[in-house]
XYZ file of N, CA and C in Angstrom:
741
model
N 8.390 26.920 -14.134
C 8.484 25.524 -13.664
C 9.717 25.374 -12.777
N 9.743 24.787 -11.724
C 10.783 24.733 -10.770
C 10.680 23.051 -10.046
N 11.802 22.643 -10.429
C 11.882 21.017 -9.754
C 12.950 21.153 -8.773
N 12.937 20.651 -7.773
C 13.756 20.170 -6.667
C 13.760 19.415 -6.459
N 15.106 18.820 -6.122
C 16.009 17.411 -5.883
C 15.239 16.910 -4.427
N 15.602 18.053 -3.397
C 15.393 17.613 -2.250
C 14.091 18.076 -1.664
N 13.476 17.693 -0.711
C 11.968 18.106 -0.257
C 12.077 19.155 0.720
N 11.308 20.003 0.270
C 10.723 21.644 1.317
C 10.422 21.396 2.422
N 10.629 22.442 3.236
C 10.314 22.419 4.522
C 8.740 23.196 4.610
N 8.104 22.673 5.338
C 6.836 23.272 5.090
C 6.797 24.143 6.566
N 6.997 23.341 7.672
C 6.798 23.974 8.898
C 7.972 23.401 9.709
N 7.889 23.783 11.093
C 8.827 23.310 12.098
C 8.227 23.003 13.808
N 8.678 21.475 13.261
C 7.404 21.080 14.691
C 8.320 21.077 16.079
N 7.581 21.777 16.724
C 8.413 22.103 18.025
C 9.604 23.023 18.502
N 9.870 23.710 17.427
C 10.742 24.463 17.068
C 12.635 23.632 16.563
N 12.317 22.423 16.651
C 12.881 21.502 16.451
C 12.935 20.470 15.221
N 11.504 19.827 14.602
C 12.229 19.310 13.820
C 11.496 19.913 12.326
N 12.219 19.792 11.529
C 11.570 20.230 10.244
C 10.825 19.301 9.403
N 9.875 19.423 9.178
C 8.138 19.034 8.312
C 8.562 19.382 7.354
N 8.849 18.536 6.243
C 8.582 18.456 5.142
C 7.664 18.078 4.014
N 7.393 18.438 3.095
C 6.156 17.912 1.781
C 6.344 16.703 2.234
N 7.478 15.715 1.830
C 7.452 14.446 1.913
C 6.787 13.701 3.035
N 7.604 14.125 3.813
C 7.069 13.492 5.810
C 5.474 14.336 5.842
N 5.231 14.957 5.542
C 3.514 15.507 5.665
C 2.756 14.056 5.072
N 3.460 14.118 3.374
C 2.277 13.160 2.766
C 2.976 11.153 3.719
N 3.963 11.173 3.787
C 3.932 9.841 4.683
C 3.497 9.711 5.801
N 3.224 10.852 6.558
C 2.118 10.855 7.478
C 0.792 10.126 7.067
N 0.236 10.967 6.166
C -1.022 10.612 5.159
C -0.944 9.472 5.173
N -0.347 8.812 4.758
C -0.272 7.194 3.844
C -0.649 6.300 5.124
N 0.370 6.928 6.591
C 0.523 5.831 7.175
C -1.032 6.093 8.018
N -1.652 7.353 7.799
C -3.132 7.715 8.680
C -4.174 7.000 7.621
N -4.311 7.068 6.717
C -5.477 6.335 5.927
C -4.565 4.691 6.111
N -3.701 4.163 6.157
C -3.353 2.490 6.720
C -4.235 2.141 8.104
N -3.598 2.753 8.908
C -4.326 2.882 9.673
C -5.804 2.889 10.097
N -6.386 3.973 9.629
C -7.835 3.911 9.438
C -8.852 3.202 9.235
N -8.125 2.784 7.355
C -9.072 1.321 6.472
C -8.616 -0.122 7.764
N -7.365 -0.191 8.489
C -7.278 -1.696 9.174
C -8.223 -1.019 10.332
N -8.343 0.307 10.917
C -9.373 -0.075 11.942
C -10.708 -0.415 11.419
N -11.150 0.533 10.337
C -12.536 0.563 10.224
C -12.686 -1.529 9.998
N -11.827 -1.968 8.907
C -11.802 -3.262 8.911
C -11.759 -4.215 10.216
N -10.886 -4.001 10.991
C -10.794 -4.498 11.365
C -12.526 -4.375 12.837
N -13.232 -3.530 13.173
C -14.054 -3.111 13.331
C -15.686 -3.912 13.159
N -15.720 -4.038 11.448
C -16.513 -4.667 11.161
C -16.236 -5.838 10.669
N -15.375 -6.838 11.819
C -14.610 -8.478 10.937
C -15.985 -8.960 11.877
N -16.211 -10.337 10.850
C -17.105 -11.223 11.084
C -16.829 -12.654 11.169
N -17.421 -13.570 12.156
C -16.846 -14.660 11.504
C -17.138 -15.549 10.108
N -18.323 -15.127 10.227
C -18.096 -15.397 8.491
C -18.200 -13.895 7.867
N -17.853 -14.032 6.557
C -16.931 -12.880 5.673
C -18.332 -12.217 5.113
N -18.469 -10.968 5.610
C -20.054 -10.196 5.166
C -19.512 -8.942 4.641
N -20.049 -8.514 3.814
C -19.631 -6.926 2.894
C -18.493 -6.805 2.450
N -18.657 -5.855 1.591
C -17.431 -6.025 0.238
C -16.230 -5.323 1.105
N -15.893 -4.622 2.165
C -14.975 -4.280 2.636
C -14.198 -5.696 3.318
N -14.888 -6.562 3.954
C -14.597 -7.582 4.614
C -13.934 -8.719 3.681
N -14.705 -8.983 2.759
C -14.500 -9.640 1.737
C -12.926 -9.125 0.983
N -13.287 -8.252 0.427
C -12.388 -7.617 -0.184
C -10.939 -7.782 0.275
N -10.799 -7.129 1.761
C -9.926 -7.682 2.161
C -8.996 -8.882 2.681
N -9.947 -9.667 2.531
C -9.539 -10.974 2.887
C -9.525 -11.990 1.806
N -9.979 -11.394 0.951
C -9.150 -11.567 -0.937
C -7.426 -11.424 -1.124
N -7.780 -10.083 -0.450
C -6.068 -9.234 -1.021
C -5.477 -10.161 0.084
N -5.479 -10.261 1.272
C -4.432 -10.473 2.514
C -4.259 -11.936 1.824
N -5.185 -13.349 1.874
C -5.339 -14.728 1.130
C -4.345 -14.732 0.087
N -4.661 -13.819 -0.518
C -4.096 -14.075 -2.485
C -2.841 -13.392 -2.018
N -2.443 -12.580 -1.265
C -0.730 -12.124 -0.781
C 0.050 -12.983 0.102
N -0.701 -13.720 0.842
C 0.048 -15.001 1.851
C 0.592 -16.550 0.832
N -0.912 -16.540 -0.327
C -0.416 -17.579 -0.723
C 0.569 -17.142 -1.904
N 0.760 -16.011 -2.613
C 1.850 -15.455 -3.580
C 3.126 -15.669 -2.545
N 3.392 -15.181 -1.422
C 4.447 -15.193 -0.899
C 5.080 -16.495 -0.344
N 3.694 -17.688 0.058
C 4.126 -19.216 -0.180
C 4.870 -19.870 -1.093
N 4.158 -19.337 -2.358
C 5.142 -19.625 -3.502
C 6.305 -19.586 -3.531
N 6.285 -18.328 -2.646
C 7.783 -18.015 -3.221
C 9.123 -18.312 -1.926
N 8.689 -18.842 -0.808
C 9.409 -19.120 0.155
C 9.092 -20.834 0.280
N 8.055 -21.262 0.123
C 7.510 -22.829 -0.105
C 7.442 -23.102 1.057
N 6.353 -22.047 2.009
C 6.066 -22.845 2.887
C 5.342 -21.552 3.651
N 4.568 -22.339 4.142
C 3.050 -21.707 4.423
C 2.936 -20.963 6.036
N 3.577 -21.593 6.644
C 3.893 -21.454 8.106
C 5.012 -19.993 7.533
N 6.181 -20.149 7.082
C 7.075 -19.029 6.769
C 6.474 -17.794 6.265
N 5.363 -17.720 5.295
C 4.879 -17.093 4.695
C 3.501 -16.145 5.459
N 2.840 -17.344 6.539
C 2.597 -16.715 7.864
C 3.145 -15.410 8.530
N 4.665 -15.770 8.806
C 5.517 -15.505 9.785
C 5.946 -13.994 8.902
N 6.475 -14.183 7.832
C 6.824 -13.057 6.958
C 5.815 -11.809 6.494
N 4.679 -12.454 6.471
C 3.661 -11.442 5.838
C 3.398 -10.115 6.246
N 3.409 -9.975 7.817
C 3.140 -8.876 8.392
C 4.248 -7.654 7.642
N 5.462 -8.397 7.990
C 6.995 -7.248 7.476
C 6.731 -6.879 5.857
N 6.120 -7.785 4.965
C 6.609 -7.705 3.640
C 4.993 -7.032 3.218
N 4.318 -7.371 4.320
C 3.028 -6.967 3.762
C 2.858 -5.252 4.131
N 3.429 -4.675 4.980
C 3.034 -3.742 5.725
C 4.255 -2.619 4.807
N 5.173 -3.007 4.246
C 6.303 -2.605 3.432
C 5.543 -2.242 2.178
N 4.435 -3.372 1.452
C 4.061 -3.317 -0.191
C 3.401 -2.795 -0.145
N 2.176 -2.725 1.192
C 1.201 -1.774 1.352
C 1.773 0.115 1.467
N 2.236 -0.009 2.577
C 2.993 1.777 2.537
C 3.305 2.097 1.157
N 4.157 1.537 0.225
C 4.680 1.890 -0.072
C 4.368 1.934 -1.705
N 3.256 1.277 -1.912
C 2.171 1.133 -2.945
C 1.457 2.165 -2.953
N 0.682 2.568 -1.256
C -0.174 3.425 -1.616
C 0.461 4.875 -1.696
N 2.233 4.963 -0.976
C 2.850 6.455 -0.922
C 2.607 6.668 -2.357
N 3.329 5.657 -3.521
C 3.235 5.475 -4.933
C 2.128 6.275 -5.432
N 0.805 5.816 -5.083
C -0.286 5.945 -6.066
C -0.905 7.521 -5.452
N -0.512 7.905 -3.954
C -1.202 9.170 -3.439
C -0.310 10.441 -4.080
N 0.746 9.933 -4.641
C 1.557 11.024 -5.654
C 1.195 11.471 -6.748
N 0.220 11.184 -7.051
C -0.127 11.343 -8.403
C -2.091 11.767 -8.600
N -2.089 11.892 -6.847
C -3.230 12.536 -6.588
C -3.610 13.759 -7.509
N -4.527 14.632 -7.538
C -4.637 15.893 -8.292
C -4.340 16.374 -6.786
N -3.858 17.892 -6.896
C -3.586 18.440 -5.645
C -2.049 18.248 -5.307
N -1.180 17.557 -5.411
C -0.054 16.849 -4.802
C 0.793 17.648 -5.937
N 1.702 18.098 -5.583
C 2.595 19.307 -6.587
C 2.103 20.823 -6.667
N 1.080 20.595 -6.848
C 0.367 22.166 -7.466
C -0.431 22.865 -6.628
N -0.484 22.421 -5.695
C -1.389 23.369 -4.105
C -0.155 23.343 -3.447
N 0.095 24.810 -2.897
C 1.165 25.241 -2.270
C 1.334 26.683 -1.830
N 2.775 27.523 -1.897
C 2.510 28.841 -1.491
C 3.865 29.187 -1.987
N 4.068 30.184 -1.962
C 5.314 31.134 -2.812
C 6.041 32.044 -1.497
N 7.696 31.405 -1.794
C 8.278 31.928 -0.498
C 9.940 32.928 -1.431
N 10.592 33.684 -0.869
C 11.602 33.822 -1.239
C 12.686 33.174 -1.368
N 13.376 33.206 -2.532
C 14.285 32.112 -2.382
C 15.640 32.851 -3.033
N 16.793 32.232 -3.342
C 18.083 32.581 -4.140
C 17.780 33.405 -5.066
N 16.927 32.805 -6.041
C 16.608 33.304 -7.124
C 15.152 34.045 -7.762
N 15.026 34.722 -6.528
C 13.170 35.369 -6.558
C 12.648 34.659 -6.079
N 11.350 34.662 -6.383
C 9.971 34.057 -5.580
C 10.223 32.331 -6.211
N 10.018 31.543 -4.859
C 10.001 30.055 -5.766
C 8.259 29.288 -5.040
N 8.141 28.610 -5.806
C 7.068 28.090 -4.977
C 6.853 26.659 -4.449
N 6.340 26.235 -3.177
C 6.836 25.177 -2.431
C 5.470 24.448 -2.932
N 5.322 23.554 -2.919
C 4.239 22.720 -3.149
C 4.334 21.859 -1.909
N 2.681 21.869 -1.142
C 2.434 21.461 0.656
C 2.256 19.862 0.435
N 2.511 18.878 -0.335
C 2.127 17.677 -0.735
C 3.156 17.345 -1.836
N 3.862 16.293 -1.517
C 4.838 16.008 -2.209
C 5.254 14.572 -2.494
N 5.458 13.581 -3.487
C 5.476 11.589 -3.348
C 6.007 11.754 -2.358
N 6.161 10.911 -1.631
C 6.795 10.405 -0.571
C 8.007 9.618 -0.873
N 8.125 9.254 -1.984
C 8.834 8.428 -2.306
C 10.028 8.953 -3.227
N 9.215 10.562 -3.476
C 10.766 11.027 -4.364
C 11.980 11.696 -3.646
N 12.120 11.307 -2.209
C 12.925 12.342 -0.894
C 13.708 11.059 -0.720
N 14.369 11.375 -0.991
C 15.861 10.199 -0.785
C 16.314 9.558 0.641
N 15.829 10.522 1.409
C 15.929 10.796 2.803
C 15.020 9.428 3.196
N 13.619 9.501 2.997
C 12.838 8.343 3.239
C 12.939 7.480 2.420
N 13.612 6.925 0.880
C 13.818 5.630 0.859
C 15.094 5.202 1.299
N 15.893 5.943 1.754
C 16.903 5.495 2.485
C 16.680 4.782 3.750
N 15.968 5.729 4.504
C 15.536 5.118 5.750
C 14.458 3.922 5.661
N 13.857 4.032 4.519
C 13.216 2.805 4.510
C 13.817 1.480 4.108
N 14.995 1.796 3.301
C 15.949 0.619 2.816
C 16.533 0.159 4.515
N 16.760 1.318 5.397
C 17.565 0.804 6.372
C 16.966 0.231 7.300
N 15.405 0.301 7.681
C 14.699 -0.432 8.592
C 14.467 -1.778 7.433
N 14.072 -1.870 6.707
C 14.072 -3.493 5.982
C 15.318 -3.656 6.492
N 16.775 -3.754 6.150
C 17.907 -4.322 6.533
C 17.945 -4.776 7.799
N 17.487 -3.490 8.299
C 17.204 -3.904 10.277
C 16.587 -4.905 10.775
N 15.388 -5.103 10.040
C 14.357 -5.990 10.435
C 14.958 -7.270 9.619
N 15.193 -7.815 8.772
C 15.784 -8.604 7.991
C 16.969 -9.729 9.046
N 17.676 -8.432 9.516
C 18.879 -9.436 10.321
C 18.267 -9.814 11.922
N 17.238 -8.444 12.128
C 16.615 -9.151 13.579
C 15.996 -10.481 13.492
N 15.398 -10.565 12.735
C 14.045 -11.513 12.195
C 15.356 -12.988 11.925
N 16.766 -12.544 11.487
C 17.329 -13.645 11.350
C 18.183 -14.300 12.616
N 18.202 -13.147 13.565
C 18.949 -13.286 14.794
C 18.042 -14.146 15.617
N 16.646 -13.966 15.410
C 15.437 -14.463 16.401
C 15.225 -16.049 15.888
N 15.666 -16.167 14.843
C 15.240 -17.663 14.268
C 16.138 -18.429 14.464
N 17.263 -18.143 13.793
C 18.773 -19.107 14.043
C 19.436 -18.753 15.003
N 19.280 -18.083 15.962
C 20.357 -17.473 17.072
C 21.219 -15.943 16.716
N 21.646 -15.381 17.712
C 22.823 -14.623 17.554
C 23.878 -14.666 16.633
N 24.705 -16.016 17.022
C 26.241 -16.221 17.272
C 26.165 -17.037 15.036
N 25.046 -17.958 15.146
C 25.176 -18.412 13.769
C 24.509 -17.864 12.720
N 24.293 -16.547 13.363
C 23.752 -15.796 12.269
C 24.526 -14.541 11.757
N 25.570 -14.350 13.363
C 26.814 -14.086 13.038
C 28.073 -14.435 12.478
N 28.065 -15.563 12.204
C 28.806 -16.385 11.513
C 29.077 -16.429 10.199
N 27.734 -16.060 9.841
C 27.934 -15.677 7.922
C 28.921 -14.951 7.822
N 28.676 -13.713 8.932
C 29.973 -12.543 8.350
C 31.121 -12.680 8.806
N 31.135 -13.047 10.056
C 32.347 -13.626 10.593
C 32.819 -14.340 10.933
N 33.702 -15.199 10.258
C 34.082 -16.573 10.316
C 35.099 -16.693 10.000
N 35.932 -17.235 11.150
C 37.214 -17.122 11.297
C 37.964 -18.796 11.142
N 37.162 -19.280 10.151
C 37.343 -21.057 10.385
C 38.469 -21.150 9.266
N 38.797 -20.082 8.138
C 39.916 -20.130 7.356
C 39.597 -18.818 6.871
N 40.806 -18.177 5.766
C 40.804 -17.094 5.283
C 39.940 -17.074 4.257
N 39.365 -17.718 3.499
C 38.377 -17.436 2.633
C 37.072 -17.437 3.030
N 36.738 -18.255 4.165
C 35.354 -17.841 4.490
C 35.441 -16.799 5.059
N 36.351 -16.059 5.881
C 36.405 -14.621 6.123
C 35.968 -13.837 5.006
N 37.080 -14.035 4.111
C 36.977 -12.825 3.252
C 35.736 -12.672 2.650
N 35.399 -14.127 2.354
C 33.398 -14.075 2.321
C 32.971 -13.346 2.778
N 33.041 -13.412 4.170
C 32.081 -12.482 5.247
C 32.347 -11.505 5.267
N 33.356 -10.988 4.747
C 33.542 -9.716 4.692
C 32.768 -8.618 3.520
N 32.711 -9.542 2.072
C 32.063 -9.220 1.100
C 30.409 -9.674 1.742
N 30.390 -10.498 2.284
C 28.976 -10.162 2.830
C 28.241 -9.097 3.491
N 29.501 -8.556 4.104
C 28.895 -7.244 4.768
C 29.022 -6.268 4.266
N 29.582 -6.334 3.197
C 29.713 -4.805 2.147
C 28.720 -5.138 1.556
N 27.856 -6.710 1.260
C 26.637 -6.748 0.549
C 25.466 -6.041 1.146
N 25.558 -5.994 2.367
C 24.569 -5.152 3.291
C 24.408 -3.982 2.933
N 25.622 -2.941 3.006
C 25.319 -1.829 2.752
C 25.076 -1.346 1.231
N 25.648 -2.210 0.535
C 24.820 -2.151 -1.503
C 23.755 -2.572 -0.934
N 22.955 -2.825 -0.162
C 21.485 -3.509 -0.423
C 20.540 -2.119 0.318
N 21.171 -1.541 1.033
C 20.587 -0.444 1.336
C 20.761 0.674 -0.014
N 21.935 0.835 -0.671
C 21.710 1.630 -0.901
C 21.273 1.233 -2.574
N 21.177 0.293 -2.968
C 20.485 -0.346 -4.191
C 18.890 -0.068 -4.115
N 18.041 -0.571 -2.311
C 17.269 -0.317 -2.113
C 16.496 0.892 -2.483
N 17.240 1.901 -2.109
C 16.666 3.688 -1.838
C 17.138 4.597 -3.181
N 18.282 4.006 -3.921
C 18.254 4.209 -4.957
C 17.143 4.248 -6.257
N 16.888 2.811 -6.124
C 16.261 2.362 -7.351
C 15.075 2.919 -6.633
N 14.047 2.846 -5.517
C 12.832 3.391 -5.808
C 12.997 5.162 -5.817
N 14.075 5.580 -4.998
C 13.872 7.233 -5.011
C 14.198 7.656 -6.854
N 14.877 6.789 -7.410
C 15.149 7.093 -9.062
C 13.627 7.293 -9.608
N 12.862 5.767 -9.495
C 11.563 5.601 -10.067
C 10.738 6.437 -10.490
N 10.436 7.032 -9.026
C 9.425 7.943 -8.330
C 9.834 9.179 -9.162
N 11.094 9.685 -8.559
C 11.621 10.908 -8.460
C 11.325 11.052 -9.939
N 11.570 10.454 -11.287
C 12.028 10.296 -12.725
C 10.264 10.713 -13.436
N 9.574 9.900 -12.581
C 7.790 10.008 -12.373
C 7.747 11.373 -12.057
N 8.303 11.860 -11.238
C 7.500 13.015 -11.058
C 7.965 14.595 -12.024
N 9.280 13.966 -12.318
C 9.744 14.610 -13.415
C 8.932 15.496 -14.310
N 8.705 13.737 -15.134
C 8.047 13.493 -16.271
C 6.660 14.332 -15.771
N 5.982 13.982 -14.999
C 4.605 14.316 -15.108
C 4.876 15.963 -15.151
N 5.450 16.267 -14.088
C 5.716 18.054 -14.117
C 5.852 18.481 -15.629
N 6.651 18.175 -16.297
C 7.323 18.564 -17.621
C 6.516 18.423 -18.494
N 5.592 17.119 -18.500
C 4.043 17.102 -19.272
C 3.107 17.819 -19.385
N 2.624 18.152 -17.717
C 2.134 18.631 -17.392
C 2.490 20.377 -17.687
N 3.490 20.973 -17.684
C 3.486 22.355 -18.014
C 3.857 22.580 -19.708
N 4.255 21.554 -20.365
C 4.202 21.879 -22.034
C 2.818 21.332 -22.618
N 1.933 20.260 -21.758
C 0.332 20.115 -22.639
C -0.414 19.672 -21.270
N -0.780 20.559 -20.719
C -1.283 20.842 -19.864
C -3.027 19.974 -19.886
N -3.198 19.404 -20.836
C -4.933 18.865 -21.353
C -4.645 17.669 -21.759
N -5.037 16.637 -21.729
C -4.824 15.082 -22.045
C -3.719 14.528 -22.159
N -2.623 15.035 -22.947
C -1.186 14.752 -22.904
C -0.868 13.789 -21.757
N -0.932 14.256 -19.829
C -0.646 13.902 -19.147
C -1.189 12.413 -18.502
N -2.465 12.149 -19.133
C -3.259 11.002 -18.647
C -2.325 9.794 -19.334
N -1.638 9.492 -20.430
C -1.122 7.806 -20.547
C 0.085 8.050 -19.141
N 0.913 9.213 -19.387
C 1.584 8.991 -18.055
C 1.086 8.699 -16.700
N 0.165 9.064 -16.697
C -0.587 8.796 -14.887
C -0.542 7.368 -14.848
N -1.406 6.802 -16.309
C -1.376 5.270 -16.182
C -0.321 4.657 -15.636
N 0.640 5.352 -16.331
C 2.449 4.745 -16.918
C 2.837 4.928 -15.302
N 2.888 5.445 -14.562
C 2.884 6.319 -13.028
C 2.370 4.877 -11.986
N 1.071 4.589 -12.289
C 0.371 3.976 -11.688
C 0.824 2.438 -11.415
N 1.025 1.956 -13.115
C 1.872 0.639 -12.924
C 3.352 1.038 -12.231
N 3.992 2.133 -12.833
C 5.419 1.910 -11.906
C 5.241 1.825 -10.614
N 4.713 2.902 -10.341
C 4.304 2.844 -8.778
C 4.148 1.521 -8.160
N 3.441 0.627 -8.844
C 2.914 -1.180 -8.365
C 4.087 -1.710 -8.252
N 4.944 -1.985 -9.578
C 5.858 -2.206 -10.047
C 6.613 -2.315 -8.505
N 7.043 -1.033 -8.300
C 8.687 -0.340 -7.315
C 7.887 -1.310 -5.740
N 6.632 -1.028 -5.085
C 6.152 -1.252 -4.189
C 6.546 -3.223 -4.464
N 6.098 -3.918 -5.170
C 6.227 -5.465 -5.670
C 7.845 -5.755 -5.324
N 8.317 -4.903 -6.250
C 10.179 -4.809 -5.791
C 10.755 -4.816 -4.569
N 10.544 -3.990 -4.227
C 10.493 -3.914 -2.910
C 10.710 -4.762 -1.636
N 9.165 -4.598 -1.753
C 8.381 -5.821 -0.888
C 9.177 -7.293 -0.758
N 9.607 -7.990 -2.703
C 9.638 -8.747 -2.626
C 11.277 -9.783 -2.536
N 12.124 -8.336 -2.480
C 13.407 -8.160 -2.279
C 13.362 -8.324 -0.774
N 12.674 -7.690 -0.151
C 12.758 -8.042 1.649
C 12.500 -9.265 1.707
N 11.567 -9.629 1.362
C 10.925 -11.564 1.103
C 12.198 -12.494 1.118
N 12.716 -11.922 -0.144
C 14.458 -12.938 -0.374
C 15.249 -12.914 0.599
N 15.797 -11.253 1.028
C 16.878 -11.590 2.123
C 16.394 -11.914 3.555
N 14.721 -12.407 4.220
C 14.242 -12.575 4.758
C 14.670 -13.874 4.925
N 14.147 -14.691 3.565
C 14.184 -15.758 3.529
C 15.837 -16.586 4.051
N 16.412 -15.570 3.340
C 18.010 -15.885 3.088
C 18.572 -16.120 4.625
N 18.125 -15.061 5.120
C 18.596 -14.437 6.828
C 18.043 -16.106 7.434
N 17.204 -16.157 7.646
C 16.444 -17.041 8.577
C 17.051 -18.942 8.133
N 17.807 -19.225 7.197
C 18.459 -20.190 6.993
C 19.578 -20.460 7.424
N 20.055 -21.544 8.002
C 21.234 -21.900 8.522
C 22.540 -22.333 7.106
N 23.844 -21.726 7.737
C 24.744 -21.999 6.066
C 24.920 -23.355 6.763
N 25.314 -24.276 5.955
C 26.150 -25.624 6.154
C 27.798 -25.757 5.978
């Protein structure tokens, strides 16, 4: 049994950049997204015909008006959905394609430090630190654009820097150290999740190899929902937060 922290290199594209398990299967995630919104989008009707059509316009409905709730207002929740929706989706389904059969255990045996190790060609996407980092850092990105575009530049710069007395400075200053805890709170807590998931299942999986492993898949399945909901709905807040004027 062999676990690694960090994700394998599988190939090298262009002689330049290195392909990893991880970036292979987030490829995946983001090619079947893709796909199901064309084929959907493909066969849209104006009125709502077959369970693909339907279906989806269940989930998208019942996610605009959850996110109304929670911003109180319908037009905002409009405006937000695409970012928070396109975030819960990736990152739901990276979740649940980890726990595929195939994903760990199809692979190939290379030399390593310590003898033969073996790389597995499919890997979560979500347990490479590398990509929830970068995914914590495009939410942040998008978060302050999305707040620059609504309230302006200059008063959206103002939160952090504000030079109107020394304590609202020093505010802004702890505001901007809140930025970078929010990235790395972000990529933390889901690369922990995942990573802790895939642990477990490995370690299950090679001491009872026959039923043992199925309540965890379950257990897998809700976290997986779980981290993607988190997520998602953490961008929602500082979305919300960004796009308000302070008084």
């Amino acid at each position: 049994m062999h676990i690694s922290l960090s994700a394998e290199k599988i190939f090298t594209l262009f002689g330049v950049l290195p392909v990893t398990n991880t970036l292979l299967m987030s490829w995946l995630a983001i090619t079947v997204l893709i796909v199901f919104a064309f084929v959907v989008r493909q066969g849209l009707k104006p009125v709502p015909q077959g369970v693909m059509q339907n279906a989806a316009e269940a989930v998208i409905d019942g996610a605009v008006s959850f996110i109304e709730e929670a911003v109180g207002s319908r037009r905002d929740a409009e405006r937000f959905f695409p970012i928070v929706g396109t975030i819960f989706f990736f990152v739901l389904l990276s979740n649940w394609m980890g726990i595929l059969p195939g994903v760990g255990s199809l692979g190939f045996h290379e030399a390593g430090e310590h003898g033969d190790v073996f790389v597995p060609l499919f890997r979560s996407v979500n347990s490479d630190i590398n990509m929830t980092l970068a995914l914590a850092a495009s939410s942040v990105i998008i978060v302050h654009v999305v707040g620059v575009a609504t309230i302006g530049f200059f008063k959206h710069a103002g939160k952090y820097l504000n030079f109107k007395n020394p304590i609202l400075l020093f505010v802004g200053i702890l505001e901007l150290v809140g930025e970078v805890a929010k990235m790395v709170s972000f990529s933390f807590r889901l690369f922990g999740n995942i990573f802790a998931g895939e642990v477990l299942l490995t370690v299950i999986a090679f001491l009872v190899p026959y039923i043992a492993p199925l309540p965890f898949l379950g257990l897998e399945i809700f976290v997986g929902f779980m981290q993607a909901l988190v997520f998602s709905m953490l961008t929602l807040v500082f979305l919300k937060i960004a796009t308000e004027e302070h008084h």
